């Protein structure tokens, strides 16, 4: 049974891997997952979704959710595996194919115990994680209604298979994007004194922004400021009138995040004024920090240890994860389960070890059932009964 299930999950994972689809375009992926759930007689819930699948197992009042993401990335695969992407320029380079097969496995295992389940397990196959839009779409569609706790995973390639980590409190970062427009005055490159050099001004701004983490916020707070695009000019002998900078800020605390845009504005306007230029900031707030529930983090670690995982301390991530949106509505925990890939996430040679799939499926099935049991025991009805 175990070998057969493992083979089944690996073959599904490979089929997803061969046929990756970008965020919001997971139509064939949705069809495949629907078909596999149907074959297993697992009921699907109808929500107004363009892509993505919601399944449910069990009956009763208590309800928890498991979440897998299903989208791929705009990357040309060069992993060399014989089930490589058949769609040029698209690749499952973040392991969402693995997450999906893990939750399909959990669904099959829970289906086999449906009669004994003390409640319902809703399984969310969520589109568009990479663009940080899918979780919110599902929430807007109403999939969290009645859900008392939610669980999900990512696969860190730097951790060996068989290792597990989780932490209560902040885990993934607030992810914000900014664009800075610096306006000077164009001039002949040989006569800069007749203009206002937007390139020199923007260069000073890039450097000055790096003082934000060290001088504007406590060293105990996490703040990363990265300028990732510097765009200005068209040729060698003209000083451009404008320069555009783009980048990202990563933080974990809500108050630090809220204070950052004003600090950036002060720095860029101060520097620009010193050079006789102008600077304006466009701020685009992305997904919030992912904050795990302390209770469910401890719970998940206990279940993981009992499932044979080796527990590792969880390192705080500076990346984003749109599971954070669910945690604004219901408590839960997002965990790391090692995938031992030589190459990292979003790398064209990313190659997670499929040996993680079956144990992780077993873990989530167990976690779901035990979470339902504990919710039932702690509910007022149960106390009165
Ligand atoms: Ni991912």
Coordinates of C-alpha atoms and ligand atoms in Angstrom, one line a residue:
X1 CA 0.0 0.0 0.0
X2 CA 2.8 2.4 1.0
X3 CA 4.9 1.6 -2.1
X4 CA 1.8 1.8 -4.3
X5 CA 0.8 5.2 -2.8
X6 CA 4.3 6.5 -3.1
X7 CA 4.5 5.5 -6.7
X8 CA 1.1 7.1 -7.4
X9 CA 2.1 10.4 -5.8
X10 CA 5.4 10.5 -7.6
X11 CA 3.8 9.8 -10.9
X12 CA 1.3 12.6 -10.3
X13 CA 4.1 15.0 -9.3
X14 CA 5.9 14.2 -12.5
X15 CA 2.9 14.8 -14.6
X16 CA 2.4 18.2 -12.9
X17 CA 6.1 18.8 -13.4
X18 CA 6.0 18.1 -17.1
X19 CA 3.1 20.4 -17.5
X20 CA 3.7 23.5 -15.5
X21 CA 1.5 26.6 -15.8
X22 CA 2.1 30.1 -14.8
X23 CA 0.2 31.9 -12.0
X24 CA -3.5 32.4 -12.8
X25 CA -3.3 30.1 -15.9
X26 CA -3.4 26.8 -14.1
X27 CA -6.2 25.4 -16.3
X28 CA -4.8 22.0 -17.2
X29 CA -3.4 21.6 -13.7
X30 CA -6.8 22.3 -12.3
X31 CA -8.3 19.7 -14.7
X32 CA -5.8 17.1 -13.6
X33 CA -6.3 17.6 -9.9
X34 CA -10.1 17.4 -10.4
X35 CA -9.7 14.2 -12.3
X36 CA -7.5 12.6 -9.7
X37 CA -9.8 13.6 -6.9
X38 CA -12.8 12.3 -8.8
X39 CA -11.1 8.9 -9.3
X40 CA -10.6 8.7 -5.6
X41 CA -14.2 9.6 -5.0
X42 CA -13.2 12.7 -3.1
X43 CA -15.9 15.4 -3.1
X44 CA -15.1 18.8 -4.6
X45 CA -16.7 22.0 -3.5
X46 CA -18.0 24.6 -6.0
X47 CA -16.6 28.0 -5.5
X48 CA -16.4 30.7 -8.2
X49 CA -12.7 30.1 -9.1
X50 CA -11.1 30.5 -12.5
X51 CA -8.3 28.0 -11.5
X52 CA -7.7 26.0 -8.4
X53 CA -9.6 23.2 -6.7
X54 CA -11.3 22.9 -3.3
X55 CA -11.9 19.4 -2.0
X56 CA -13.4 18.2 1.3
X57 CA -13.3 15.0 3.2
X58 CA -15.4 14.0 6.3
X59 CA -18.5 15.3 8.0
X60 CA -19.4 17.3 11.0
X61 CA -19.0 20.7 12.5
X62 CA -15.2 20.9 13.1
X63 CA -13.3 22.0 10.0
X64 CA -9.7 22.5 9.3
X65 CA -7.9 23.3 6.0
X66 CA -4.8 22.0 4.3
X67 CA -3.3 24.2 1.5
X68 CA -1.1 23.4 -1.5
X69 CA 0.0 25.9 -4.1
X70 CA -0.2 24.7 -7.8
X71 CA 1.5 27.4 -10.0
X72 CA 4.9 27.4 -11.7
X73 CA 7.5 30.0 -12.6
X74 CA 8.6 31.7 -15.9
X75 CA 12.0 29.8 -15.9
X76 CA 13.5 27.6 -18.6
X77 CA 14.2 24.3 -17.0
X78 CA 17.7 22.7 -17.2
X79 CA 17.5 20.1 -14.4
X80 CA 18.0 17.3 -16.9
X81 CA 15.3 15.0 -15.4
X82 CA 13.5 12.9 -17.9
X83 CA 10.1 14.4 -16.8
X84 CA 11.3 18.0 -17.5
X85 CA 8.9 20.7 -18.4
X86 CA 7.3 20.4 -21.8
X87 CA 6.4 24.1 -21.8
X88 CA 9.3 26.2 -22.9
X89 CA 10.0 29.0 -20.4
X90 CA 7.8 27.6 -17.6
X91 CA 9.0 25.4 -14.8
X92 CA 8.0 24.1 -11.4
X93 CA 11.1 25.6 -9.9
X94 CA 9.6 26.2 -6.4
X95 CA 8.3 22.7 -5.8
X96 CA 4.6 23.5 -5.9
X97 CA 4.2 20.3 -7.9
X98 CA 5.6 18.5 -4.8
X99 CA 3.4 20.4 -2.4
X100 CA 0.4 19.4 -4.6
X101 CA 1.3 15.8 -4.6
X102 CA 1.8 15.8 -0.8
X103 CA -1.7 17.2 -0.3
X104 CA -3.2 14.8 -2.9
X105 CA -1.5 12.1 -0.8
X106 CA -3.0 13.5 2.4
X107 CA -6.4 13.6 0.7
X108 CA -6.2 9.9 -0.2
X109 CA -5.0 8.9 3.3
X110 CA -7.8 10.9 4.9
X111 CA -10.4 9.5 2.5
X112 CA -9.4 6.0 3.7
X113 CA -10.2 7.1 7.2
X114 CA -13.2 9.2 6.4
X115 CA -15.6 7.3 8.6
X116 CA -13.3 7.8 11.7
X117 CA -12.6 11.5 11.0
X118 CA -14.0 13.7 13.8
X119 CA -14.9 16.5 11.4
X120 CA -14.0 17.8 8.0
X121 CA -10.8 18.5 6.2
X122 CA -10.9 21.0 3.4
X123 CA -8.0 20.9 0.9
X124 CA -7.2 24.0 -1.0
X125 CA -5.2 23.6 -4.2
X126 CA -4.4 27.3 -4.6
X127 CA -3.4 29.0 -7.8
X128 CA -1.1 32.1 -8.2
X129 CA 1.1 31.9 -5.1
X130 CA 4.1 33.3 -7.0
X131 CA 2.2 36.5 -7.8
X132 CA 0.9 36.7 -4.2
X133 CA -2.7 36.9 -5.5
X134 CA -4.1 33.3 -5.2
X135 CA -4.8 33.1 -1.4
X136 CA -6.8 36.4 -1.5
X137 CA -8.8 35.1 -4.4
X138 CA -9.7 32.0 -2.5
X139 CA -10.5 34.0 0.6
X140 CA -12.8 36.3 -1.4
X141 CA -14.5 33.3 -2.9
X142 CA -15.4 32.2 0.7
X143 CA -13.2 29.0 1.1
X144 CA -12.3 29.9 4.7
X145 CA -15.9 30.0 5.9
X146 CA -16.1 27.8 9.0
X147 CA -12.4 26.9 8.9
X148 CA -10.9 26.8 12.4
X149 CA -7.3 26.2 11.6
X150 CA -5.2 26.1 8.4
X151 CA -1.9 24.3 7.6
X152 CA 0.6 24.4 4.7
X153 CA 4.2 23.7 3.8
X154 CA 7.1 24.7 1.8
X155 CA 10.2 22.7 0.9
X156 CA 13.5 24.2 1.8
X157 CA 16.2 22.7 -0.5
X158 CA 18.9 23.3 2.1
X159 CA 17.3 20.9 4.6
X160 CA 17.7 17.1 4.2
X161 CA 14.7 14.9 3.6
X162 CA 13.3 13.8 6.9
X163 CA 13.8 17.2 8.6
X164 CA 11.1 19.5 9.7
X165 CA 11.0 23.0 11.1
X166 CA 8.3 25.3 12.3
X167 CA 8.2 28.4 14.5
X168 CA 5.5 30.4 16.2
X169 CA 5.4 34.1 15.5
X170 CA 6.8 35.9 12.4
X171 CA 8.3 33.5 9.8
X172 CA 8.1 35.0 6.3
X173 CA 8.5 38.7 5.6
X174 CA 6.3 41.6 4.7
X175 CA 7.1 42.1 1.0
X176 CA 6.8 45.6 -0.4
X177 CA 7.9 47.1 -3.7
X178 CA 8.9 50.7 -4.5
X179 CA 9.6 52.8 -7.5
X180 CA 11.6 56.0 -7.1
X181 CA 11.5 58.7 -9.9
X182 CA 14.4 61.1 -9.8
X183 CA 13.9 64.2 -12.0
X184 CA 16.9 66.5 -12.7
X185 CA 17.5 68.6 -15.8
X186 CA 19.0 67.0 -18.9
X187 CA 22.2 68.4 -20.3
X188 CA 25.1 67.8 -22.7
X189 CA 27.5 65.3 -21.0
X190 CA 30.3 67.7 -21.6
X191 CA 28.5 70.6 -19.8
X192 CA 26.9 69.0 -16.7
X193 CA 26.9 72.4 -15.0
X194 CA 24.0 73.4 -17.2
X195 CA 21.8 70.6 -16.0
X196 CA 20.9 68.7 -12.9
X197 CA 22.5 65.2 -13.0
X198 CA 19.7 62.7 -12.3
X199 CA 22.2 59.8 -12.5
X200 CA 24.6 61.2 -9.8
X201 CA 21.6 62.1 -7.6
X202 CA 20.0 58.6 -8.0
X203 CA 23.4 57.0 -7.2
X204 CA 23.6 58.9 -3.9
X205 CA 20.0 57.9 -3.2
X206 CA 20.9 54.2 -3.7
X207 CA 23.7 54.5 -1.2
X208 CA 21.8 56.7 1.3
X209 CA 18.9 54.1 1.4
X210 CA 21.3 51.6 2.8
X211 CA 21.5 53.6 6.0
X212 CA 17.8 53.0 6.6
X213 CA 18.2 49.5 8.2
X214 CA 21.2 50.5 10.3
X215 CA 20.3 54.1 11.3
X216 CA 16.6 54.5 11.2
X217 CA 15.5 51.2 12.9
X218 CA 16.7 49.2 15.8
X219 CA 19.3 46.6 15.0
X220 CA 16.9 44.1 16.6
X221 CA 14.4 44.6 13.9
X222 CA 14.7 43.0 10.5
X223 CA 14.8 45.4 7.6
X224 CA 16.2 44.7 4.1
X225 CA 16.3 47.4 1.4
X226 CA 17.3 46.3 -2.0
X227 CA 17.4 48.5 -5.1
X228 CA 17.1 46.0 -8.0
X229 CA 16.7 48.2 -11.0
X230 CA 18.4 51.5 -12.0
X231 CA 17.2 52.9 -15.2
X232 CA 18.2 56.1 -17.0
X233 CA 19.7 57.5 -20.1
X234 CA 19.8 56.4 -23.7
X235 CA 23.3 57.2 -25.0
X236 CA 26.8 58.1 -24.0
X237 CA 26.9 61.9 -24.4
X238 CA 23.6 63.0 -22.9
X239 CA 22.8 63.4 -19.2
X240 CA 19.2 62.2 -18.9
X241 CA 16.5 64.2 -17.3
X242 CA 15.1 61.3 -15.3
X243 CA 16.2 58.1 -13.6
X244 CA 13.9 55.4 -12.3
X245 CA 14.9 53.1 -9.4
X246 CA 12.9 50.1 -8.4
X247 CA 13.4 47.7 -5.5
X248 CA 11.9 45.9 -2.5
X249 CA 11.8 46.3 1.3
X250 CA 11.4 43.2 3.5
X251 CA 10.4 43.5 7.2
X252 CA 8.7 41.4 9.8
X253 CA 7.1 43.9 12.2
X254 CA 3.9 45.7 11.3
X255 CA 5.0 49.0 12.9
X256 CA 8.4 48.9 11.2
X257 CA 6.7 48.2 7.9
X258 CA 4.3 51.1 8.4
X259 CA 7.2 53.5 9.1
X260 CA 9.4 52.6 6.1
X261 CA 7.7 54.6 3.3
X262 CA 8.0 57.9 5.2
X263 CA 11.7 57.2 6.1
X264 CA 12.4 56.5 2.4
X265 CA 10.6 59.7 1.4
X266 CA 12.7 61.8 3.8
X267 CA 16.0 60.3 2.5
X268 CA 15.2 60.6 -1.2
X269 CA 13.8 64.0 -1.0
X270 CA 16.6 65.3 1.2
X271 CA 19.3 63.9 -1.2
X272 CA 17.5 65.1 -4.2
X273 CA 17.1 68.6 -2.8
X274 CA 20.9 68.7 -2.0
X275 CA 21.6 68.2 -5.7
X276 CA 18.8 70.5 -7.0
X277 CA 16.7 67.5 -8.2
X278 CA 13.4 66.1 -7.3
X279 CA 12.5 62.6 -6.2
X280 CA 9.1 60.9 -5.7
X281 CA 8.2 57.6 -4.2
X282 CA 5.6 55.1 -5.4
X283 CA 4.9 52.5 -2.8
X284 CA 3.2 49.2 -3.5
X285 CA 2.4 47.0 -0.5
X286 CA 2.7 43.3 -1.2
X287 CA 1.8 40.3 1.0
X288 CA 2.0 40.8 4.8
X289 CA 4.4 38.9 7.0
X290 CA 3.5 35.3 7.7
X291 CA 2.8 35.0 11.4
X292 CA 2.3 31.4 12.7
X293 CA 0.1 30.7 15.7
X294 CA 2.2 29.6 18.7
X295 CA -0.3 27.0 19.6
X296 CA -0.4 25.3 16.2
X297 CA 3.4 25.7 15.7
X298 CA 3.9 23.6 18.9
X299 CA 1.2 21.2 17.9
X300 CA 2.7 20.7 14.4
X301 CA 6.1 20.0 15.9
X302 CA 4.7 17.4 18.2
X303 CA 3.0 15.6 15.4
X304 CA 6.1 15.9 13.2
X305 CA 8.3 14.4 16.0
X306 CA 5.8 11.6 16.4
X307 CA 5.8 11.0 12.7
X308 CA 9.6 10.4 12.7
X309 CA 10.8 13.8 11.5
X310 CA 14.0 15.3 12.8
X311 CA 13.1 18.7 14.1
X312 CA 15.3 21.7 13.2
X313 CA 15.1 25.2 14.4
X314 CA 13.2 27.4 11.9
X315 CA 15.2 30.3 10.5
X316 CA 13.2 33.5 9.9
X317 CA 12.8 34.1 6.1
X318 CA 13.1 37.4 4.3
X319 CA 11.1 36.0 1.4
X320 CA 7.3 36.3 1.1
X321 CA 4.6 33.6 1.1
X322 CA 1.0 34.3 0.4
X323 CA -0.2 31.7 2.9
X324 CA 0.2 34.8 5.2
X325 CA -3.2 36.1 3.9
X326 CA -5.0 33.0 5.4
X327 CA -3.4 33.6 8.7
X328 CA -5.0 37.0 8.9
X329 CA -8.4 35.3 9.1
X330 CA -7.8 31.9 10.8
X331 CA -4.9 30.7 13.0
X332 CA -2.6 28.0 11.7
X333 CA 0.9 27.2 10.9
X334 CA 3.1 27.1 7.8
X335 CA 6.0 24.6 8.1
X336 CA 9.2 23.6 6.3
X337 CA 9.9 20.1 5.2
X338 CA 13.3 19.5 3.7
X339 CA 13.7 18.7 0.0
X340 CA 17.5 18.4 -0.3
X341 CA 18.0 20.0 -3.7
X342 CA 21.6 20.9 -4.7
X343 CA 20.2 24.0 -6.5
X344 CA 17.9 26.4 -4.7
X345 CA 14.3 27.5 -5.2
X346 CA 13.6 29.4 -8.5
X347 CA 16.8 27.9 -10.0
X348 CA 16.5 26.2 -13.5
X349 CA 18.2 23.1 -12.0
X350 CA 16.1 22.9 -8.9
X351 CA 15.5 19.2 -8.2
X352 CA 13.7 18.4 -4.9
X353 CA 14.1 14.8 -3.6
X354 CA 10.8 13.0 -4.2
X355 CA 11.4 10.9 -1.1
X356 CA 9.9 13.7 0.9
X357 CA 6.5 13.2 -0.6
X358 CA 5.0 10.2 1.1
X359 CA 6.2 11.0 4.6
X360 CA 4.9 14.5 4.2
X361 CA 1.5 13.2 3.0
X362 CA 1.4 10.9 6.0
X363 CA 2.3 13.8 8.3
X364 CA -0.5 16.1 7.0
X365 CA -3.1 13.4 7.2
X366 CA -2.1 12.7 10.8
X367 CA -1.9 16.4 11.6
X368 CA -5.4 17.0 10.2
X369 CA -7.0 14.2 12.1
X370 CA -5.2 15.2 15.4
X371 CA -6.1 18.8 14.9
X372 CA -9.8 17.9 14.5
X373 CA -9.6 15.7 17.6
X374 CA -8.1 18.5 19.6
X375 CA -10.6 21.1 18.3
X376 CA -13.4 18.8 19.3
X377 CA -12.1 18.3 22.7
X378 CA -11.6 22.0 23.3
X379 CA -15.0 23.1 21.9
X380 CA -17.8 24.1 24.4
X381 CA -20.2 21.6 22.9
X382 CA -17.8 18.8 23.8
X383 CA -17.5 20.1 27.3
X384 CA -21.3 20.2 27.8
X385 CA -21.8 16.8 26.2
Ligands
LIG1 NI1 7.1 28.5 -3.5

